[in-house]
Coordinates of N, CA, C and O in Angstrom, one line a residue:
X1 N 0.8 -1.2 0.0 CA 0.0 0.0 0.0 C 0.9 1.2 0.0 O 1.7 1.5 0.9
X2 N 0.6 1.9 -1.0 CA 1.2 3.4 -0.6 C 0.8 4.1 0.4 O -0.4 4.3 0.9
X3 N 2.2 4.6 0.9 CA 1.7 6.2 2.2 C 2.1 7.1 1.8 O 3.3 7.1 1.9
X4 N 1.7 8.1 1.5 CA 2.2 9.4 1.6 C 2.1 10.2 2.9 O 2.4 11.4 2.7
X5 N 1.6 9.9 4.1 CA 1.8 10.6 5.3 C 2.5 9.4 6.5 O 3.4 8.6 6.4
X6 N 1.8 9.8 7.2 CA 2.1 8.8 8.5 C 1.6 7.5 8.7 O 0.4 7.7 9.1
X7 N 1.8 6.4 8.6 CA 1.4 5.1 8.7 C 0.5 5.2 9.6 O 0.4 5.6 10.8
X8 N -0.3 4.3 8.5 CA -1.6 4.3 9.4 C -2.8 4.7 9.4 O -3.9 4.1 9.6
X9 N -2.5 6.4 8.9 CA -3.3 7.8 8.9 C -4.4 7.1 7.8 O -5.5 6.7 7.8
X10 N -3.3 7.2 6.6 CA -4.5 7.3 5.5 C -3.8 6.2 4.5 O -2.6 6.3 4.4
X11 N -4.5 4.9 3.7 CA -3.3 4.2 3.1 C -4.4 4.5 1.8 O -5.6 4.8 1.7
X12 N -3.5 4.4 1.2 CA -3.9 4.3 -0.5 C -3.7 3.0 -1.3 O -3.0 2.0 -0.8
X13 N -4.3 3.1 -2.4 CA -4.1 1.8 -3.5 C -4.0 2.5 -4.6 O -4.6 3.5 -4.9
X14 N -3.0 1.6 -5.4 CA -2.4 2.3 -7.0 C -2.4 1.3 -7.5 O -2.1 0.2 -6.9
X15 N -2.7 1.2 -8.9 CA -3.0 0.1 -10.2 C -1.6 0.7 -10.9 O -1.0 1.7 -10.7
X16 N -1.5 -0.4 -11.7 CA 0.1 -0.6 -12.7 C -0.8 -0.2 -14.1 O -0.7 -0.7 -15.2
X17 N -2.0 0.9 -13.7 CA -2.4 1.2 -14.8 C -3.4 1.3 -15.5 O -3.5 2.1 -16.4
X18 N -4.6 0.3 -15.2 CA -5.7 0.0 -15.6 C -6.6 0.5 -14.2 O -6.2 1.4 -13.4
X19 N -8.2 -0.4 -14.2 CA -8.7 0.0 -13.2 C -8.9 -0.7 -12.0 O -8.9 -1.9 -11.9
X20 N -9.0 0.0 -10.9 CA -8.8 -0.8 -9.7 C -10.4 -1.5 -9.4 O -11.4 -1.4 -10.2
X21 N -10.5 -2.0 -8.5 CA -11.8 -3.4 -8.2 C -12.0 -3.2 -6.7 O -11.1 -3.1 -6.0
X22 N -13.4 -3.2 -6.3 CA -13.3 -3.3 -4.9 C -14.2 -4.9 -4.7 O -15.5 -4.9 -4.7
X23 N -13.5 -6.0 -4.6 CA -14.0 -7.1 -4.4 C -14.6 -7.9 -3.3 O -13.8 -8.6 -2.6
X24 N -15.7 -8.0 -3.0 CA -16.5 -8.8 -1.6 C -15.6 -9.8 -1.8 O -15.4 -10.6 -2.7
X25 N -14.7 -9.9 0.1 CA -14.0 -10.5 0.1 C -14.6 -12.4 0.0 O -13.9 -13.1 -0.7
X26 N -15.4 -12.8 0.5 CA -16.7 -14.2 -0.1 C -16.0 -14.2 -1.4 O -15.2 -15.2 -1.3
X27 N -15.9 -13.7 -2.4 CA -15.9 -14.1 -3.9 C -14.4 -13.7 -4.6 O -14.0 -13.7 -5.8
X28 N -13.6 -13.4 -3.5 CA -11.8 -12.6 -4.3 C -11.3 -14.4 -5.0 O -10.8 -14.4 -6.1
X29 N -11.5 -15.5 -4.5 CA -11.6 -16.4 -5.8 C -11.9 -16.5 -7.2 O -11.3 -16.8 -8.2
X30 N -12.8 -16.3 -6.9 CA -13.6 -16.0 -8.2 C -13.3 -14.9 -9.3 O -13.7 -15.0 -10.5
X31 N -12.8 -14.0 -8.9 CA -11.9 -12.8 -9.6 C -10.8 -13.0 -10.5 O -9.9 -12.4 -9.9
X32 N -10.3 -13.4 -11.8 CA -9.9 -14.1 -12.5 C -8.6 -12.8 -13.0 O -7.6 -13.2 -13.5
X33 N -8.8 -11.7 -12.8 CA -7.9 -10.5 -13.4 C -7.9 -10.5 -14.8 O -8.9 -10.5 -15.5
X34 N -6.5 -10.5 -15.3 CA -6.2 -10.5 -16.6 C -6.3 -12.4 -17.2 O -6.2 -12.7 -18.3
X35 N -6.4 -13.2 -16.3 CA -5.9 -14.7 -16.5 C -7.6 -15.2 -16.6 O -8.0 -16.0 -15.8
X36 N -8.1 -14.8 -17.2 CA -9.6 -15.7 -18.0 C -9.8 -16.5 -18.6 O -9.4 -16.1 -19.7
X37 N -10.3 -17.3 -18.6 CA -10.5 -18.6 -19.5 C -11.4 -17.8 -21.0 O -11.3 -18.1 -22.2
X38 N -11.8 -17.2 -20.5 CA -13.4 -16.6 -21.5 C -12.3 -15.9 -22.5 O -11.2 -15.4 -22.5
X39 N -13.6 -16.0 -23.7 CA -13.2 -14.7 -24.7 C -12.7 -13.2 -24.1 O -12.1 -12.4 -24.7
X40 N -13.3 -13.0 -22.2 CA -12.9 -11.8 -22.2 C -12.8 -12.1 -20.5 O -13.4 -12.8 -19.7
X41 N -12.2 -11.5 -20.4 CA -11.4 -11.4 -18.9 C -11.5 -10.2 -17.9 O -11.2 -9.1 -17.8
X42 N -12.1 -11.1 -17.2 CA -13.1 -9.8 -15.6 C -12.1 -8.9 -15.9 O -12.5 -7.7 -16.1
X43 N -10.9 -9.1 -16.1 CA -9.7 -7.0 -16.5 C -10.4 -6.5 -17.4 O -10.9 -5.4 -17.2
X44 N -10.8 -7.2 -18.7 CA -11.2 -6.9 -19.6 C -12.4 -6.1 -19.7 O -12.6 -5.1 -20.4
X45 N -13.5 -6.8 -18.7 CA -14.8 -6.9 -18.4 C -14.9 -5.1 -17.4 O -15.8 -4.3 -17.3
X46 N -13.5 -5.2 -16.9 CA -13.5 -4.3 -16.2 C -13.0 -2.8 -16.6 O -13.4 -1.8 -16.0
X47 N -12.0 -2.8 -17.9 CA -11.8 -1.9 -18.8 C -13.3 -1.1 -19.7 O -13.4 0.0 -20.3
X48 N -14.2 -2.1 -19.5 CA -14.9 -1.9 -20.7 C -16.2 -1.0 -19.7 O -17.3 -0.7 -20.2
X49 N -15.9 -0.7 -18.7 CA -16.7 0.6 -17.7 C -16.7 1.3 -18.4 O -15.6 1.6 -18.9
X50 N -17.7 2.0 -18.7 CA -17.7 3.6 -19.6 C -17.8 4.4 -17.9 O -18.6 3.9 -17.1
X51 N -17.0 5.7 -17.5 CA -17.4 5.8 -16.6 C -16.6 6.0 -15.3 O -15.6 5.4 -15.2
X52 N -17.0 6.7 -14.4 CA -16.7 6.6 -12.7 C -16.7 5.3 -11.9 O -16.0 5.1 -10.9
X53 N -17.6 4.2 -12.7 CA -18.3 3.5 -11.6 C -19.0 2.6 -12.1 O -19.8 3.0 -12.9
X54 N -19.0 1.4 -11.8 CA -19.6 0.3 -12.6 C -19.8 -1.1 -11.6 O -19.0 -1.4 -10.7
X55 N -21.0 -2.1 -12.0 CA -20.9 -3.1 -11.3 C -20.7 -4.2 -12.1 O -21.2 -4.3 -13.2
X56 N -19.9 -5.3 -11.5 CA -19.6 -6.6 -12.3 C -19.9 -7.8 -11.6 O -19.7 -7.9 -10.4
X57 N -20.4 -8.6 -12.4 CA -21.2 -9.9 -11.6 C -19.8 -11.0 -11.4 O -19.4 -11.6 -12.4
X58 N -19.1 -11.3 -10.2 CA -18.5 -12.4 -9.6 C -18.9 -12.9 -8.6 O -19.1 -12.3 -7.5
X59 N -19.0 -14.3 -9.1 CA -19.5 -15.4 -8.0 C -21.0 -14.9 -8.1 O -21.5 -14.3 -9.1
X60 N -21.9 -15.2 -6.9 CA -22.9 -14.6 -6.3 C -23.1 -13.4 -6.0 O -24.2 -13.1 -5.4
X61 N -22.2 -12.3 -6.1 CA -22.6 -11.0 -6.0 C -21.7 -10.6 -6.9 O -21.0 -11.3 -7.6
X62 N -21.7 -8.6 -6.7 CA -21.7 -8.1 -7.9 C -19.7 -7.2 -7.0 O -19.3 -7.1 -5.8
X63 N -19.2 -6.9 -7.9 CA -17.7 -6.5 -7.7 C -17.9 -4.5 -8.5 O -18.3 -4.1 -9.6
X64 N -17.5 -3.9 -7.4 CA -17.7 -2.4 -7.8 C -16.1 -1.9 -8.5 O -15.1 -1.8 -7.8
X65 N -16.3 -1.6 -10.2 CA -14.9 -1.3 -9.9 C -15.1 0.3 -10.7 O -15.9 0.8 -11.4
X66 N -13.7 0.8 -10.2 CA -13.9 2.3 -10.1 C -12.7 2.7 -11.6 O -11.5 2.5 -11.6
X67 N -13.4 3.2 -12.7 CA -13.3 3.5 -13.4 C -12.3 4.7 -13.9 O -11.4 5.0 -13.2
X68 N -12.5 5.4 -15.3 CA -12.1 6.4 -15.4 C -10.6 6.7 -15.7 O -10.1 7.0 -16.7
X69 N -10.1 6.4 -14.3 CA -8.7 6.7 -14.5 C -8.1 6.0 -13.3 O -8.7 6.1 -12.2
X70 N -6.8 5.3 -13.6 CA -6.0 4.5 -12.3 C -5.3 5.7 -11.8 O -4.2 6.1 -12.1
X71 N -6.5 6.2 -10.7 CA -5.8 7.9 -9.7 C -5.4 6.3 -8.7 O -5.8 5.2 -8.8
X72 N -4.2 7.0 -7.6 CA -4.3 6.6 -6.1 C -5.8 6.6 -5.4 O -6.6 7.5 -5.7
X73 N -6.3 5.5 -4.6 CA -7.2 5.7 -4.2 C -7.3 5.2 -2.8 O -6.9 4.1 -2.5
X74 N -7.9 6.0 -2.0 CA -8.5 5.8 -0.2 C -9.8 5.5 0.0 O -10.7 5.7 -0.8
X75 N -9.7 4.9 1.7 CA -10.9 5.0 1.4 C -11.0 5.5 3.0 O -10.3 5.2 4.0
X76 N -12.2 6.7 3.0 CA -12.5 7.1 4.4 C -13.6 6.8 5.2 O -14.7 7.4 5.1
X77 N -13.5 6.1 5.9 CA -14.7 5.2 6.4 C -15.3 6.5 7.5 O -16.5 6.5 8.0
X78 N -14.6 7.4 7.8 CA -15.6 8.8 8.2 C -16.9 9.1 7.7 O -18.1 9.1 8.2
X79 N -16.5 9.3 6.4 CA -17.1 9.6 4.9 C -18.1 9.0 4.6 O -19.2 9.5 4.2
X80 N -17.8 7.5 4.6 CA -17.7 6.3 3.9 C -18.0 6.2 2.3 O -19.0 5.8 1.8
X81 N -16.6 6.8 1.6 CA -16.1 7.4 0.5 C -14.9 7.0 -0.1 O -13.8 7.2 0.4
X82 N -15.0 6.7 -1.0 CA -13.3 6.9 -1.8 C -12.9 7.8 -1.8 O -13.8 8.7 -1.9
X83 N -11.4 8.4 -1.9 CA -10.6 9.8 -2.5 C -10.5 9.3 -3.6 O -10.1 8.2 -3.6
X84 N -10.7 9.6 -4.4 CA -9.0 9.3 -6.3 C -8.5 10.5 -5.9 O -9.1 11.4 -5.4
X85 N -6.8 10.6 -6.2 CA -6.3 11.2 -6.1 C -6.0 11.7 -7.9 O -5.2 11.3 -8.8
X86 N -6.7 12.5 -7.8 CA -6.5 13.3 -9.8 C -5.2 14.3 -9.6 O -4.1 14.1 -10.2
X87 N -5.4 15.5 -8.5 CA -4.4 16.5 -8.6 C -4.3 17.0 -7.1 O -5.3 17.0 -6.3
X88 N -2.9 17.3 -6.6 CA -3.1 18.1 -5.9 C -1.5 17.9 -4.9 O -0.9 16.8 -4.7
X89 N -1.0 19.2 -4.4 CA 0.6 19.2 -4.1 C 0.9 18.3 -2.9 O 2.0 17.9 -2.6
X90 N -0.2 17.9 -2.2 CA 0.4 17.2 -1.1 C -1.0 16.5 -0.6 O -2.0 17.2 -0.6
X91 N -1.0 15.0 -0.1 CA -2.0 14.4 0.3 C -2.8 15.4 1.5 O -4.0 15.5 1.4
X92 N -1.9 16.1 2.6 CA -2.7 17.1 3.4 C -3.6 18.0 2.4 O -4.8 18.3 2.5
X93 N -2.9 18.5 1.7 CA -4.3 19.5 1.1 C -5.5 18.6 0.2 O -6.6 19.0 -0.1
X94 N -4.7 17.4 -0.2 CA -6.1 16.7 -0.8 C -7.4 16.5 0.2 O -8.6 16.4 0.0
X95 N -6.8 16.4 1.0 CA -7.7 15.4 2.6 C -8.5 16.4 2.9 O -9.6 16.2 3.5
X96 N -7.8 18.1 2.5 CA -8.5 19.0 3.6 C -9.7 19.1 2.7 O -10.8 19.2 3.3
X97 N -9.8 19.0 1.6 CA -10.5 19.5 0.7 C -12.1 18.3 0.6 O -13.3 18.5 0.4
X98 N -11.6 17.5 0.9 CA -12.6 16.8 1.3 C -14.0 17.0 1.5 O -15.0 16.9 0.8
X99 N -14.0 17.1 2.6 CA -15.6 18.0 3.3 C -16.5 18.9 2.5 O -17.7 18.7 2.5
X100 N -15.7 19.7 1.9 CA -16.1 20.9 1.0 C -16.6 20.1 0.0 O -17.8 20.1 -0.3
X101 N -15.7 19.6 -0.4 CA -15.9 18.6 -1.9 C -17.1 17.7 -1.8 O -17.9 17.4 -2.7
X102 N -17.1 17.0 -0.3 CA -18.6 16.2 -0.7 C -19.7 16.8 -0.7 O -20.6 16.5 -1.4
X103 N -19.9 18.1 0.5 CA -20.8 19.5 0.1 C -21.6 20.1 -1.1 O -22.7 20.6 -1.2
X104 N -20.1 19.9 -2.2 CA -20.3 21.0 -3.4 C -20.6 19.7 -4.2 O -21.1 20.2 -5.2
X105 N -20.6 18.5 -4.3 CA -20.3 17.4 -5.5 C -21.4 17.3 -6.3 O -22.4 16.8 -5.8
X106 N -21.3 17.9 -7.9 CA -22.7 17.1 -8.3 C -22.3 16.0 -8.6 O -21.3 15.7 -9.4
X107 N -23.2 14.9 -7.9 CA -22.9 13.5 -8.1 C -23.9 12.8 -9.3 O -25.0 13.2 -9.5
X108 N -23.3 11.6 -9.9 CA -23.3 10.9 -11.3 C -24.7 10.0 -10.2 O -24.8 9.7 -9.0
X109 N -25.6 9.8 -11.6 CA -26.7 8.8 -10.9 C -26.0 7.7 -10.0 O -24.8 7.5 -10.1
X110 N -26.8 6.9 -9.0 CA -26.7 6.6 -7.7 C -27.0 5.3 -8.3 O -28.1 5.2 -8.8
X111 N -26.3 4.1 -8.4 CA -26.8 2.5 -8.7 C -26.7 1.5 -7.2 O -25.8 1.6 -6.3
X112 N -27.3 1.0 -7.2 CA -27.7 0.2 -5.5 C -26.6 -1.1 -6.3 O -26.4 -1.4 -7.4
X113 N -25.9 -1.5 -4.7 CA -25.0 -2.5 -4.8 C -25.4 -3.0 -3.2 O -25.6 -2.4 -2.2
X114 N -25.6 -4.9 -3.7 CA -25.9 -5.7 -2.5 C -24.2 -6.3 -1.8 O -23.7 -7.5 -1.9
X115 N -23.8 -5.1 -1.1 CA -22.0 -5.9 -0.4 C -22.9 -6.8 0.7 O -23.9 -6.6 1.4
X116 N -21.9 -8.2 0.6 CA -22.1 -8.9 1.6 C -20.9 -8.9 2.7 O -20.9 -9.9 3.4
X117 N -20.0 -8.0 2.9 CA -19.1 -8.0 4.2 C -17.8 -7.2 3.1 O -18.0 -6.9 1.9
X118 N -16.6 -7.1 4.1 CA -15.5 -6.6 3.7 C -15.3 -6.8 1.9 O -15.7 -7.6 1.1
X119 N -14.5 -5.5 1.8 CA -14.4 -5.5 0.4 C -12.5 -5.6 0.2 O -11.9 -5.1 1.1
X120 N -11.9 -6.1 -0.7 CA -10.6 -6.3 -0.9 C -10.4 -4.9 -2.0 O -11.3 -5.0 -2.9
X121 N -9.7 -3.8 -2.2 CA -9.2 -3.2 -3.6 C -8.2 -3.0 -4.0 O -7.2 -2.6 -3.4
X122 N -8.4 -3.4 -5.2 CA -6.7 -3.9 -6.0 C -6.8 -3.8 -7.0 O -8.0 -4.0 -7.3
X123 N -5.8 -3.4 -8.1 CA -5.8 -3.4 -9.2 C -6.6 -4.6 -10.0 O -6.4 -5.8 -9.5
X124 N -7.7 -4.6 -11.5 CA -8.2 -5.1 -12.1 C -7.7 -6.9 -12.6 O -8.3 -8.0 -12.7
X125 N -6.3 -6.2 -12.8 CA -5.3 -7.1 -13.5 C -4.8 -8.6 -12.8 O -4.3 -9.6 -13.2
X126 N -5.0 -8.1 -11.8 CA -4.5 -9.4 -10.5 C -5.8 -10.4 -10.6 O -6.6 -9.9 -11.4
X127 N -6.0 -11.2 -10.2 CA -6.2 -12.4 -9.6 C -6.6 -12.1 -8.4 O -5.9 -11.5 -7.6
X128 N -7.8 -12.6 -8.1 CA -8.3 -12.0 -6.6 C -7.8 -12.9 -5.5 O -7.7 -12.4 -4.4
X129 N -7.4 -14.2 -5.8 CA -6.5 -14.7 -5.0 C -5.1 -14.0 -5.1 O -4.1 -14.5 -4.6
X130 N -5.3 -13.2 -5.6 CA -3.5 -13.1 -5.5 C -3.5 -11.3 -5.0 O -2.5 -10.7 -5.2
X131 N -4.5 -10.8 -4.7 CA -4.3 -9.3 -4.3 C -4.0 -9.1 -2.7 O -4.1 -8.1 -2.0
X132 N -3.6 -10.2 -2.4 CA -2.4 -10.4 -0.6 C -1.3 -10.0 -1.0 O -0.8 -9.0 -0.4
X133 N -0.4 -10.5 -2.1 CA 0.3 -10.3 -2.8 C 0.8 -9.0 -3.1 O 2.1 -8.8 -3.1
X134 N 0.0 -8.1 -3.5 CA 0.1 -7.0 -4.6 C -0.4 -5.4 -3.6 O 0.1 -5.3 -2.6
X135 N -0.9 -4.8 -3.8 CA -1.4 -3.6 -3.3 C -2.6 -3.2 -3.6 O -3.2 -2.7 -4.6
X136 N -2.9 -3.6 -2.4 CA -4.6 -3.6 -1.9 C -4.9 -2.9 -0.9 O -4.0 -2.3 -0.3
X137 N -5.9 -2.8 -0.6 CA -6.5 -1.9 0.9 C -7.6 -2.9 0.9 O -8.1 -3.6 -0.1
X138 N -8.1 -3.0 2.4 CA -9.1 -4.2 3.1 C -10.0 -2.8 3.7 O -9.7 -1.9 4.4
X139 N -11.2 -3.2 2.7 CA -12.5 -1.9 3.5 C -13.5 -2.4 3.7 O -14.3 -2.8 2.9
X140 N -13.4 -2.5 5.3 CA -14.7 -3.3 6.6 C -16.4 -2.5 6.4 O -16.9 -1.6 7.0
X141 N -16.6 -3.0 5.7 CA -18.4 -2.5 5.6 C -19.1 -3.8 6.0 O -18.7 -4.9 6.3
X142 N -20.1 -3.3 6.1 CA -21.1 -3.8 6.8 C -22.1 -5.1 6.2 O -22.9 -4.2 5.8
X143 N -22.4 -5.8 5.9 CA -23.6 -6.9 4.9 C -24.8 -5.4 4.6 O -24.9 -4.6 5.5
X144 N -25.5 -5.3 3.4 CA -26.4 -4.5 3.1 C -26.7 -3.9 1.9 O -26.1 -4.4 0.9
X145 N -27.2 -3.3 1.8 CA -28.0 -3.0 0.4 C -27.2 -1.3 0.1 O -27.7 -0.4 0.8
X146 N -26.0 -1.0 -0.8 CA -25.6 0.4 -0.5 C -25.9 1.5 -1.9 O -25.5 1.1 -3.0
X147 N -26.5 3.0 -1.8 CA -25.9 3.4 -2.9 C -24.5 4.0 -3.2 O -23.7 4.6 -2.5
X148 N -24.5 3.8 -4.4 CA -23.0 4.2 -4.9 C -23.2 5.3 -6.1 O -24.0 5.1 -7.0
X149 N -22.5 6.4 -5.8 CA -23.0 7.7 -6.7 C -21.0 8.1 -7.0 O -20.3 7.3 -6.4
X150 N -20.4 8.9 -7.6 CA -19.2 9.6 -7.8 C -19.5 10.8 -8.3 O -20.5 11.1 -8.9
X151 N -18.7 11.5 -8.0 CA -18.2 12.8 -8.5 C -16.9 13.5 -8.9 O -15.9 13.2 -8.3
X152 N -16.9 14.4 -9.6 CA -15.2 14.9 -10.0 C -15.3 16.4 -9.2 O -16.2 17.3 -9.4
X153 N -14.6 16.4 -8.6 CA -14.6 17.7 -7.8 C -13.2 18.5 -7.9 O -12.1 18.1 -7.8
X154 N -13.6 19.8 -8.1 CA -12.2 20.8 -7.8 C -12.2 21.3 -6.6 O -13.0 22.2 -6.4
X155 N -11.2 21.0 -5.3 CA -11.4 21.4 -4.1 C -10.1 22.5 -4.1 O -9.5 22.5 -3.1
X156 N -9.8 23.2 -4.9 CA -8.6 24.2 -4.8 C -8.3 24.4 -6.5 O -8.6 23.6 -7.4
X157 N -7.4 25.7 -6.6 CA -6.9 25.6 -7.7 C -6.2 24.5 -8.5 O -6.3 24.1 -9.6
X158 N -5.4 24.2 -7.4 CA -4.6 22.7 -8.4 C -4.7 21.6 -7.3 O -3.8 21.0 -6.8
X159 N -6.7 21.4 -7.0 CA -6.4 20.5 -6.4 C -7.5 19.9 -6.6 O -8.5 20.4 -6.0
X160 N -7.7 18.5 -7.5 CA -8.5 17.7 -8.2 C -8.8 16.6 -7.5 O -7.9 16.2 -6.7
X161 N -9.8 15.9 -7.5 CA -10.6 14.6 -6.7 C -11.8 14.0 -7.1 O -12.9 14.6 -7.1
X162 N -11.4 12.5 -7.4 CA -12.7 11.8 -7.4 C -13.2 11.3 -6.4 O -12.5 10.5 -5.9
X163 N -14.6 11.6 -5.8 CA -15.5 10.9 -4.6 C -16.4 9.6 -5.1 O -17.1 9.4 -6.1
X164 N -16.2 9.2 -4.6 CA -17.1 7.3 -4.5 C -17.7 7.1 -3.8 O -17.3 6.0 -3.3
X165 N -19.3 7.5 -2.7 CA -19.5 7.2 -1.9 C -20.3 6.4 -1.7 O -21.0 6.1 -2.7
X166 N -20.4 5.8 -0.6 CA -21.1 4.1 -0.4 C -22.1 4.7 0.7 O -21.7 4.9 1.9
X167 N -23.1 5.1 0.3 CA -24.6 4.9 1.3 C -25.5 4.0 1.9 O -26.1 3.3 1.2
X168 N -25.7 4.0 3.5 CA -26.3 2.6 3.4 C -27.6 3.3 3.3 O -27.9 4.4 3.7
X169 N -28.6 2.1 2.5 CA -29.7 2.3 2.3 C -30.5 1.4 3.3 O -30.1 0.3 3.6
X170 N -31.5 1.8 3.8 CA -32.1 0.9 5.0 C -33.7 0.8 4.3 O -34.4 0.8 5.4
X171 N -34.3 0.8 3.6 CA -35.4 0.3 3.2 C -35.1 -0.3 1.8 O -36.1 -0.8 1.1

């Protein structure tokens, strides 16, 4: 995991390029990366997001993977939100901007996702058995029914951010 501050504080996840996957840990078998048997390969399956934000069917439930562009990405369970990191001089001024940014966000339609416990995120390309391996982040959510909306936000002059946030929906 990358740090850019103090261990611990805030960890990030970075892709070798493509897009990153937040996988219900139940189904990180099932996650095939670039190594598919099929004409097309969950990486593949997962390139072909038009988009912020997309759901893919592995195993028994569905795999949220976050599109667009392989930024650095956090997750703030304050929030309960992704960062992408697009622009900005130093992780502290990205973090501050935050607050503001989920305030101001016009966010992209809202699609409901059924997580059944912890999510694993790791680059597309890996093998979900093999994202122990590689550079992941482990995000503790809860069993439930959540929406998922994004936004691209400018929280400063040169300081750029994509939001992901995960809502629990209770009806």
């Amino acid at each position: 995991m990358a740090r850019y501050a103090e261990p611990g504080v805030t960890e990030w996840v970075e892709s070798g390029g493509g897009p990153l996957v937040a996988v219900p840990e139940v189904v990180l078998p099932f996650w095939t990366g670039a190594d598919g048997d099929d004409l097309s390969s969950d990486y593949d399956r997962a390139c072909d997001i038009n988009g912020s934000i997309g759901l893919l069917p592995v195993g028994d439930t569905r795999a949220l993977v976050l599109g667009d562009e392989p930024a650095s990405t956090a997750f703030l369970p304050d929030h309960g939100t992704f960062v992408r990191w697009y622009a900005a001089n130093s992780e502290d001024e990205l973090l501050a901007g935050v607050p503001t940014a989920l305030d101001t966000a016009l966010w992209e339609p809202e699609v409901e996702w059924r997580v059944p416990g912890p999510l694993v995120v790791f680059d597309a390309a890996w093998p979900g058995d093999g994202s122990q391996r590689t550079d992941h982040l482990r995000v503790e959510l809860e069993p439930g029914r959540y929406g998922v909306c994004a936004a691209y936000v400018s929280a400063g002059p040169e300081t750029w951010l994509g939001l992901v946030r995960l809502r629990r929906l209770t009806a």
